Amino acid sequence: MRAPIAVALDAPDLETLARWSFETSPYVSTLKVGLEVFCRDGAEAVMAARDGALRAGAPDTRIFLDLKLHDIPATVAGAARAVHALAPDFLTVHAAGGAEMISAAANALPDTRITAVTVLTSLDDSVLEAIGMRGPSMDAAVRLAVLAVGAGARAIVCSPLEVSAIRAAVPADITLITPGVRPAGAGVQDQKRVATPESALASGADLLVIGRPITGAQDPGAVARGLRDSLLETT
Ligand code: C5P
């Protein structure tokens, strides 16, 4: 059994990314390729992630392409088509881009779960006010999640603190994905509002994004295996 974890492969180079993928994919369902890596290495980053999983004997590992697209609908549809050949299982867009933009992405990539990012966890209520977005952030996250699902998103990224409110507001088949997850005792780095894997899952999350607690360890595979084992024990 593999854990409902997306390892954030925020690697400094392709070789490291492929190694993290090889070491962790036997224990987790998903590998996440983010904006920084994709801007530097492009499609090769996704291929290196897949290749690592293949070599590890985990060819069904899902690919989560976290580009957080936000532009006019035609441009977002074009960007989605541009990654079609990579066949990502998840592709993120900003829900704040509006319903038409989200639909354009969903129509362009029908086999990918278009994943809407609600409110970035780096934004607090004072920032929302400054940019003119109606808060508080909890209300904004639920509002954006409902809008995104209505427009064709099939997954939502939200903070662990918002996940139970969003779980209650969207259908059960919508995948809820939470970053800001820290195993008990792990350092929090720059994440401000964190939850343990167990509490995020208990609140209704389906997939946990975990990066540095795994990839920053001496032995990322051992940490991923340990998390998988402790989650299997508690669920
Ligand atoms: O290393 P860490 O576990 O903090 O990595 C979290 C990952 O999730 C990073 O790739 C980060 O870009 C991403 N993310 C986040 N908060 C969000 C959305 C995405 O930390 N609100």
PDB file of C-alpha atoms and ligand atoms in Angstrom:
ATOM      1  CA  MET A   1       0.000   0.000   0.000  1.00  0.00           C
ATOM      2  CA  ARG A   2       1.169   3.496  -0.774  1.00  0.00           C
ATOM      3  CA  ALA A   3       0.364   6.596   1.247  1.00  0.00           C
ATOM      4  CA  PRO A   4      -1.860   9.412  -0.082  1.00  0.00           C
ATOM      5  CA  ILE A   5       1.154  11.702  -0.209  1.00  0.00           C
ATOM      6  CA  ALA A   6       2.422  13.918  -3.042  1.00  0.00           C
ATOM      7  CA  VAL A   7       6.157  14.407  -2.543  1.00  0.00           C
ATOM      8  CA  ALA A   8       7.075  17.969  -3.590  1.00  0.00           C
ATOM      9  CA  LEU A   9      10.128  17.387  -5.802  1.00  0.00           C
ATOM     10  CA  ASP A  10      11.495  20.928  -5.344  1.00  0.00           C
ATOM     11  CA  ALA A  11      14.972  19.752  -6.373  1.00  0.00           C
ATOM     12  CA  PRO A  12      18.045  21.836  -7.244  1.00  0.00           C
ATOM     13  CA  ASP A  13      18.780  19.732 -10.362  1.00  0.00           C
ATOM     14  CA  LEU A  14      17.351  16.886 -12.448  1.00  0.00           C
ATOM     15  CA  GLU A  15      19.650  14.254 -11.015  1.00  0.00           C
ATOM     16  CA  THR A  16      18.457  14.993  -7.477  1.00  0.00           C
ATOM     17  CA  LEU A  17      14.840  15.049  -8.649  1.00  0.00           C
ATOM     18  CA  ALA A  18      15.194  11.619 -10.269  1.00  0.00           C
ATOM     19  CA  ARG A  19      16.848  10.230  -7.131  1.00  0.00           C
ATOM     20  CA  TRP A  20      14.087  11.536  -4.845  1.00  0.00           C
ATOM     21  CA  SER A  21      11.535  10.054  -7.221  1.00  0.00           C
ATOM     22  CA  PHE A  22      13.293   6.665  -7.260  1.00  0.00           C
ATOM     23  CA  GLU A  23      13.647   6.575  -3.476  1.00  0.00           C
ATOM     24  CA  THR A  24      10.165   7.727  -2.479  1.00  0.00           C
ATOM     25  CA  SER A  25       7.786   6.468  -5.190  1.00  0.00           C
ATOM     26  CA  PRO A  26       7.445   2.935  -3.755  1.00  0.00           C
ATOM     27  CA  TYR A  27       5.765   4.455  -0.677  1.00  0.00           C
ATOM     28  CA  VAL A  28       3.667   7.380  -1.997  1.00  0.00           C
ATOM     29  CA  SER A  29       0.888   7.724  -4.579  1.00  0.00           C
ATOM     30  CA  THR A  30       2.042  10.940  -6.230  1.00  0.00           C
ATOM     31  CA  LEU A  31       5.047  13.069  -7.196  1.00  0.00           C
ATOM     32  CA  LYS A  32       4.692  16.860  -7.504  1.00  0.00           C
ATOM     33  CA  VAL A  33       6.673  18.895 -10.028  1.00  0.00           C
ATOM     34  CA  GLY A  34       6.425  22.591  -9.204  1.00  0.00           C
ATOM     35  CA  LEU A  35       6.889  25.942 -10.876  1.00  0.00           C
ATOM     36  CA  GLU A  36      10.556  26.467 -10.044  1.00  0.00           C
ATOM     37  CA  VAL A  37      11.683  23.119 -11.398  1.00  0.00           C
ATOM     38  CA  PHE A  38       9.396  23.350 -14.442  1.00  0.00           C
ATOM     39  CA  CYS A  39      10.651  26.852 -15.313  1.00  0.00           C
ATOM     40  CA  ARG A  40      14.222  25.556 -15.179  1.00  0.00           C
ATOM     41  CA  ASP A  41      13.970  22.081 -16.678  1.00  0.00           C
ATOM     42  CA  GLY A  42      10.588  22.026 -18.438  1.00  0.00           C
ATOM     43  CA  ALA A  43       9.215  18.706 -19.660  1.00  0.00           C
ATOM     44  CA  GLU A  44      12.449  16.953 -18.692  1.00  0.00           C
ATOM     45  CA  ALA A  45      11.515  17.407 -15.032  1.00  0.00           C
ATOM     46  CA  VAL A  46       8.297  15.443 -15.498  1.00  0.00           C
ATOM     47  CA  MET A  47      10.141  12.790 -17.497  1.00  0.00           C
ATOM     48  CA  ALA A  48      12.802  12.490 -14.790  1.00  0.00           C
ATOM     49  CA  ALA A  49      10.108  12.071 -12.113  1.00  0.00           C
ATOM     50  CA  ARG A  50       8.341   9.354 -14.158  1.00  0.00           C
ATOM     51  CA  ASP A  51      11.611   7.661 -14.969  1.00  0.00           C
ATOM     52  CA  GLY A  52      12.606   7.485 -11.288  1.00  0.00           C
ATOM     53  CA  ALA A  53       9.246   5.912 -10.427  1.00  0.00           C
ATOM     54  CA  LEU A  54       9.551   3.426 -13.314  1.00  0.00           C
ATOM     55  CA  ARG A  55      13.014   2.358 -12.193  1.00  0.00           C
ATOM     56  CA  ALA A  56      11.667   1.904  -8.663  1.00  0.00           C
ATOM     57  CA  GLY A  57       8.960  -0.439  -9.947  1.00  0.00           C
ATOM     58  CA  ALA A  58       6.156   2.072  -9.325  1.00  0.00           C
ATOM     59  CA  PRO A  59       4.977   2.941 -12.867  1.00  0.00           C
ATOM     60  CA  ASP A  60       1.477   3.912 -11.700  1.00  0.00           C
ATOM     61  CA  THR A  61       2.792   6.820  -9.584  1.00  0.00           C
ATOM     62  CA  ARG A  62       0.724   9.904 -10.338  1.00  0.00           C
ATOM     63  CA  ILE A  63       2.214  13.128 -11.618  1.00  0.00           C
ATOM     64  CA  PHE A  64       1.016  16.403 -10.122  1.00  0.00           C
ATOM     65  CA  LEU A  65       2.100  19.380 -12.255  1.00  0.00           C
ATOM     66  CA  ASP A  66       1.854  22.397  -9.963  1.00  0.00           C
ATOM     67  CA  LEU A  67       2.069  25.403 -12.310  1.00  0.00           C
ATOM     68  CA  LYS A  68      -0.762  27.470 -10.738  1.00  0.00           C
ATOM     69  CA  LEU A  69      -1.846  28.886 -14.102  1.00  0.00           C
ATOM     70  CA  HIS A  70      -3.689  32.235 -14.030  1.00  0.00           C
ATOM     71  CA  ASP A  71      -4.320  34.155 -17.280  1.00  0.00           C
ATOM     72  CA  ILE A  72      -7.063  34.785 -19.811  1.00  0.00           C
ATOM     73  CA  PRO A  73      -9.004  31.624 -20.710  1.00  0.00           C
ATOM     74  CA  ALA A  74      -7.471  31.237 -24.186  1.00  0.00           C
ATOM     75  CA  THR A  75      -3.931  31.438 -22.811  1.00  0.00           C
ATOM     76  CA  VAL A  76      -4.588  28.996 -19.976  1.00  0.00           C
ATOM     77  CA  ALA A  77      -6.215  26.576 -22.453  1.00  0.00           C
ATOM     78  CA  GLY A  78      -3.143  26.902 -24.660  1.00  0.00           C
ATOM     79  CA  ALA A  79      -0.792  26.268 -21.736  1.00  0.00           C
ATOM     80  CA  ALA A  80      -2.855  23.219 -20.745  1.00  0.00           C
ATOM     81  CA  ARG A  81      -2.664  21.864 -24.292  1.00  0.00           C
ATOM     82  CA  ALA A  82       1.083  22.511 -24.254  1.00  0.00           C
ATOM     83  CA  VAL A  83       1.531  20.016 -21.384  1.00  0.00           C
ATOM     84  CA  HIS A  84      -0.891  17.458 -22.858  1.00  0.00           C
ATOM     85  CA  ALA A  85       1.924  15.168 -23.991  1.00  0.00           C
ATOM     86  CA  LEU A  86       3.170  14.961 -20.387  1.00  0.00           C
ATOM     87  CA  ALA A  87      -0.226  13.526 -19.342  1.00  0.00           C
ATOM     88  CA  PRO A  88      -0.193  14.948 -15.811  1.00  0.00           C
ATOM     89  CA  ASP A  89      -2.766  13.414 -13.471  1.00  0.00           C
ATOM     90  CA  PHE A  90      -3.222  16.816 -11.778  1.00  0.00           C
ATOM     91  CA  LEU A  91      -2.582  20.338 -13.144  1.00  0.00           C
ATOM     92  CA  THR A  92      -3.107  23.388 -10.931  1.00  0.00           C
ATOM     93  CA  VAL A  93      -4.780  26.662 -11.899  1.00  0.00           C
ATOM     94  CA  HIS A  94      -5.730  29.596  -9.662  1.00  0.00           C
ATOM     95  CA  ALA A  95      -9.446  29.540  -8.852  1.00  0.00           C
ATOM     96  CA  ALA A  96      -9.286  33.348  -8.767  1.00  0.00           C
ATOM     97  CA  GLY A  97      -8.878  33.239 -12.562  1.00  0.00           C
ATOM     98  CA  GLY A  98     -12.622  32.690 -12.698  1.00  0.00           C
ATOM     99  CA  ALA A  99     -15.063  30.075 -13.980  1.00  0.00           C
ATOM    100  CA  GLU A 100     -14.419  30.619 -17.679  1.00  0.00           C
ATOM    101  CA  MET A 101     -10.671  30.161 -17.246  1.00  0.00           C
ATOM    102  CA  ILE A 102     -11.115  26.971 -15.199  1.00  0.00           C
ATOM    103  CA  SER A 103     -13.562  25.541 -17.792  1.00  0.00           C
ATOM    104  CA  ALA A 104     -11.108  26.347 -20.560  1.00  0.00           C
ATOM    105  CA  ALA A 105      -8.400  24.319 -18.793  1.00  0.00           C
ATOM    106  CA  ALA A 106     -10.792  21.438 -18.050  1.00  0.00           C
ATOM    107  CA  ASN A 107     -11.947  21.290 -21.682  1.00  0.00           C
ATOM    108  CA  ALA A 108      -8.372  21.431 -22.970  1.00  0.00           C
ATOM    109  CA  LEU A 109      -7.210  18.511 -20.782  1.00  0.00           C
ATOM    110  CA  PRO A 110     -10.178  16.195 -20.151  1.00  0.00           C
ATOM    111  CA  ASP A 111      -8.002  13.331 -18.851  1.00  0.00           C
ATOM    112  CA  THR A 112      -6.255  15.493 -16.220  1.00  0.00           C
ATOM    113  CA  ARG A 113      -7.823  16.509 -12.926  1.00  0.00           C
ATOM    114  CA  ILE A 114      -7.754  20.290 -13.195  1.00  0.00           C
ATOM    115  CA  THR A 115      -6.915  21.320  -9.651  1.00  0.00           C
ATOM    116  CA  ALA A 116      -7.938  24.728  -8.377  1.00  0.00           C
ATOM    117  CA  VAL A 117      -5.814  26.581  -5.847  1.00  0.00           C
ATOM    118  CA  THR A 118      -8.116  28.551  -3.544  1.00  0.00           C
ATOM    119  CA  VAL A 119      -6.318  31.046  -1.281  1.00  0.00           C
ATOM    120  CA  LEU A 120      -2.529  30.745  -1.052  1.00  0.00           C
ATOM    121  CA  THR A 121      -1.521  29.873   2.477  1.00  0.00           C
ATOM    122  CA  SER A 122       0.957  32.759   2.311  1.00  0.00           C
ATOM    123  CA  LEU A 123      -1.948  35.264   2.196  1.00  0.00           C
ATOM    124  CA  ASP A 124      -3.542  36.323   5.451  1.00  0.00           C
ATOM    125  CA  ASP A 125      -6.706  38.360   5.920  1.00  0.00           C
ATOM    126  CA  SER A 126      -4.832  41.696   5.800  1.00  0.00           C
ATOM    127  CA  VAL A 127      -3.305  40.795   2.401  1.00  0.00           C
ATOM    128  CA  LEU A 128      -6.719  39.719   1.108  1.00  0.00           C
ATOM    129  CA  GLU A 129      -8.082  43.117   2.100  1.00  0.00           C
ATOM    130  CA  ALA A 130      -5.162  44.898   0.417  1.00  0.00           C
ATOM    131  CA  ILE A 131      -5.775  43.085  -2.876  1.00  0.00           C
ATOM    132  CA  GLY A 132      -9.529  43.642  -2.623  1.00  0.00           C
ATOM    133  CA  MET A 133     -10.551  40.027  -2.136  1.00  0.00           C
ATOM    134  CA  ARG A 134     -13.517  39.537   0.163  1.00  0.00           C
ATOM    135  CA  GLY A 135     -12.366  37.596   3.238  1.00  0.00           C
ATOM    136  CA  PRO A 136     -11.989  36.178   5.758  1.00  0.00           C
ATOM    137  CA  SER A 137      -9.735  33.608   4.064  1.00  0.00           C
ATOM    138  CA  MET A 138     -11.865  30.670   5.191  1.00  0.00           C
ATOM    139  CA  ASP A 139     -14.947  32.125   3.444  1.00  0.00           C
ATOM    140  CA  ALA A 140     -12.922  33.024   0.355  1.00  0.00           C
ATOM    141  CA  ALA A 141     -11.483  29.491   0.143  1.00  0.00           C
ATOM    142  CA  VAL A 142     -14.931  27.849   0.334  1.00  0.00           C
ATOM    143  CA  ARG A 143     -16.385  30.332  -2.163  1.00  0.00           C
ATOM    144  CA  LEU A 144     -13.529  29.741  -4.644  1.00  0.00           C
ATOM    145  CA  ALA A 145     -13.681  25.951  -4.214  1.00  0.00           C
ATOM    146  CA  VAL A 146     -17.413  25.852  -4.985  1.00  0.00           C
ATOM    147  CA  LEU A 147     -16.929  28.142  -7.984  1.00  0.00           C
ATOM    148  CA  ALA A 148     -14.051  26.029  -9.307  1.00  0.00           C
ATOM    149  CA  VAL A 149     -15.897  22.729  -8.970  1.00  0.00           C
ATOM    150  CA  GLY A 150     -18.909  24.255 -10.727  1.00  0.00           C
ATOM    151  CA  ALA A 151     -16.587  25.199 -13.591  1.00  0.00           C
ATOM    152  CA  GLY A 152     -15.083  21.723 -14.008  1.00  0.00           C
ATOM    153  CA  ALA A 153     -12.228  21.484 -11.486  1.00  0.00           C
ATOM    154  CA  ARG A 154     -11.943  17.961 -10.068  1.00  0.00           C
ATOM    155  CA  ALA A 155      -9.498  18.699  -7.277  1.00  0.00           C
ATOM    156  CA  ILE A 156      -8.919  21.582  -4.864  1.00  0.00           C
ATOM    157  CA  VAL A 157      -5.762  22.751  -3.082  1.00  0.00           C
ATOM    158  CA  CYS A 158      -6.480  24.293   0.305  1.00  0.00           C
ATOM    159  CA  SER A 159      -4.913  24.706   3.726  1.00  0.00           C
ATOM    160  CA  PRO A 160      -5.458  21.911   6.249  1.00  0.00           C
ATOM    161  CA  LEU A 161      -7.433  24.437   8.290  1.00  0.00           C
ATOM    162  CA  GLU A 162      -9.968  24.942   5.492  1.00  0.00           C
ATOM    163  CA  VAL A 163     -10.304  21.364   4.360  1.00  0.00           C
ATOM    164  CA  SER A 164     -13.249  20.344   6.551  1.00  0.00           C
ATOM    165  CA  ALA A 165     -15.338  23.371   5.493  1.00  0.00           C
ATOM    166  CA  ILE A 166     -14.560  22.660   1.827  1.00  0.00           C
ATOM    167  CA  ARG A 167     -15.231  18.922   2.256  1.00  0.00           C
ATOM    168  CA  ALA A 168     -18.734  19.838   3.429  1.00  0.00           C
ATOM    169  CA  ALA A 169     -19.304  22.156   0.454  1.00  0.00           C
ATOM    170  CA  VAL A 170     -18.173  20.055  -2.556  1.00  0.00           C
ATOM    171  CA  PRO A 171     -19.057  16.524  -3.783  1.00  0.00           C
ATOM    172  CA  ALA A 172     -17.214  13.518  -2.320  1.00  0.00           C
ATOM    173  CA  ASP A 173     -15.459  12.683  -5.605  1.00  0.00           C
ATOM    174  CA  ILE A 174     -13.550  15.978  -5.587  1.00  0.00           C
ATOM    175  CA  THR A 175      -9.948  15.354  -4.477  1.00  0.00           C
ATOM    176  CA  LEU A 176      -8.913  17.699  -1.655  1.00  0.00           C
ATOM    177  CA  ILE A 177      -5.181  18.351  -1.528  1.00  0.00           C
ATOM    178  CA  THR A 178      -3.433  20.033   1.393  1.00  0.00           C
ATOM    179  CA  PRO A 179       0.114  21.403   1.642  1.00  0.00           C
ATOM    180  CA  GLY A 180       1.396  22.723   4.956  1.00  0.00           C
ATOM    181  CA  VAL A 181       1.597  19.188   6.350  1.00  0.00           C
ATOM    182  CA  ARG A 182       4.234  18.401   8.942  1.00  0.00           C
ATOM    183  CA  PRO A 183       4.719  15.096  10.741  1.00  0.00           C
ATOM    184  CA  ALA A 184       4.772  15.598  14.528  1.00  0.00           C
ATOM    185  CA  GLY A 185       8.244  16.766  15.535  1.00  0.00           C
ATOM    186  CA  ALA A 186       9.334  17.892  12.036  1.00  0.00           C
ATOM    187  CA  GLY A 187      10.529  21.467  11.434  1.00  0.00           C
ATOM    188  CA  VAL A 188       7.897  23.787   9.937  1.00  0.00           C
ATOM    189  CA  GLN A 189      10.323  25.832   7.726  1.00  0.00           C
ATOM    190  CA  ASP A 190       8.363  28.750   6.159  1.00  0.00           C
ATOM    191  CA  GLN A 191       4.933  27.131   6.497  1.00  0.00           C
ATOM    192  CA  LYS A 192       2.811  29.174   8.891  1.00  0.00           C
ATOM    193  CA  ARG A 193      -0.305  27.104   9.498  1.00  0.00           C
ATOM    194  CA  VAL A 194       0.532  23.421   9.637  1.00  0.00           C
ATOM    195  CA  ALA A 195      -1.252  20.176  10.457  1.00  0.00           C
ATOM    196  CA  THR A 196      -0.042  16.614  10.990  1.00  0.00           C
ATOM    197  CA  PRO A 197      -0.765  14.057   8.249  1.00  0.00           C
ATOM    198  CA  GLU A 198      -3.224  12.241  10.501  1.00  0.00           C
ATOM    199  CA  SER A 199      -5.235  15.362  11.363  1.00  0.00           C
ATOM    200  CA  ALA A 200      -5.330  16.589   7.733  1.00  0.00           C
ATOM    201  CA  LEU A 201      -6.709  13.206   6.604  1.00  0.00           C
ATOM    202  CA  ALA A 202      -9.193  13.149   9.490  1.00  0.00           C
ATOM    203  CA  SER A 203     -10.425  16.590   8.402  1.00  0.00           C
ATOM    204  CA  GLY A 204     -11.250  15.251   4.940  1.00  0.00           C
ATOM    205  CA  ALA A 205      -8.058  15.664   2.886  1.00  0.00           C
ATOM    206  CA  ASP A 206      -7.437  13.022   0.202  1.00  0.00           C
ATOM    207  CA  LEU A 207      -3.844  13.849  -0.698  1.00  0.00           C
ATOM    208  CA  LEU A 208      -1.122  15.466   1.430  1.00  0.00           C
ATOM    209  CA  VAL A 209       1.636  17.549  -0.168  1.00  0.00           C
ATOM    210  CA  ILE A 210       4.861  17.014   1.782  1.00  0.00           C
ATOM    211  CA  GLY A 211       8.223  18.314   0.613  1.00  0.00           C
ATOM    212  CA  ARG A 212      11.138  19.193   2.831  1.00  0.00           C
ATOM    213  CA  PRO A 213      10.356  16.853   5.756  1.00  0.00           C
ATOM    214  CA  ILE A 214      10.954  14.047   3.215  1.00  0.00           C
ATOM    215  CA  THR A 215      13.367  15.498   0.650  1.00  0.00           C
ATOM    216  CA  GLY A 216      15.476  17.338   3.227  1.00  0.00           C
ATOM    217  CA  ALA A 217      16.188  14.116   5.131  1.00  0.00           C
ATOM    218  CA  GLN A 218      19.392  12.109   4.828  1.00  0.00           C
ATOM    219  CA  ASP A 219      17.341   9.177   3.567  1.00  0.00           C
ATOM    220  CA  PRO A 220      14.134  10.401   1.841  1.00  0.00           C
ATOM    221  CA  GLY A 221      13.000   6.847   1.098  1.00  0.00           C
ATOM    222  CA  ALA A 222      13.183   5.873   4.772  1.00  0.00           C
ATOM    223  CA  VAL A 223      11.143   8.931   5.821  1.00  0.00           C
ATOM    224  CA  ALA A 224       8.525   8.231   3.123  1.00  0.00           C
ATOM    225  CA  ARG A 225       8.330   4.593   4.206  1.00  0.00           C
ATOM    226  CA  GLY A 226       7.995   5.602   7.865  1.00  0.00           C
ATOM    227  CA  LEU A 227       5.173   8.036   7.043  1.00  0.00           C
ATOM    228  CA  ARG A 228       3.429   5.380   4.954  1.00  0.00           C
ATOM    229  CA  ASP A 229       3.695   2.859   7.777  1.00  0.00           C
ATOM    230  CA  SER A 230       2.420   5.230  10.451  1.00  0.00           C
ATOM    231  CA  LEU A 231      -0.495   6.372   8.270  1.00  0.00           C
ATOM    232  CA  LEU A 232      -1.481   2.763   7.541  1.00  0.00           C
ATOM    233  CA  GLU A 233      -1.476   2.068  11.275  1.00  0.00           C
ATOM    234  CA  THR A 234      -3.772   4.982  12.084  1.00  0.00           C
ATOM    235  CA  THR A 235      -6.235   4.688   9.166  1.00  0.00           C
TER     236      THR A 235
HETATM  237  O1  C5P B   1       8.577  21.547   1.678  1.00  0.00           O
HETATM  238  P1  C5P B   1       7.113  21.740   1.907  1.00  0.00           P
HETATM  239  O2  C5P B   1       6.434  20.535   2.515  1.00  0.00           O
HETATM  240  O3  C5P B   1       6.776  23.019   2.627  1.00  0.00           O
HETATM  241  O4  C5P B   1       6.553  21.847   0.404  1.00  0.00           O
HETATM  242  C1  C5P B   1       5.236  22.211   0.148  1.00  0.00           C
HETATM  243  C2  C5P B   1       5.015  22.265  -1.319  1.00  0.00           C
HETATM  244  O5  C5P B   1       3.664  22.660  -1.552  1.00  0.00           O
HETATM  245  C3  C5P B   1       5.881  23.260  -2.077  1.00  0.00           C
HETATM  246  O6  C5P B   1       6.145  22.697  -3.364  1.00  0.00           O
HETATM  247  C4  C5P B   1       5.006  24.493  -2.198  1.00  0.00           C
HETATM  248  O7  C5P B   1       5.276  25.230  -3.368  1.00  0.00           O
HETATM  249  C5  C5P B   1       3.620  23.860  -2.289  1.00  0.00           C
HETATM  250  N1  C5P B   1       2.522  24.696  -1.814  1.00  0.00           N
HETATM  251  C6  C5P B   1       2.465  25.236  -0.533  1.00  0.00           C
HETATM  252  N2  C5P B   1       1.412  26.002  -0.138  1.00  0.00           N
HETATM  253  C7  C5P B   1       0.418  26.255  -0.988  1.00  0.00           C
HETATM  254  C8  C5P B   1       0.440  25.716  -2.277  1.00  0.00           C
HETATM  255  C9  C5P B   1       1.529  24.930  -2.657  1.00  0.00           C
HETATM  256  O8  C5P B   1       3.356  24.998   0.266  1.00  0.00           O
HETATM  257  N3  C5P B   1      -0.615  26.979  -0.572  1.00  0.00           N
END
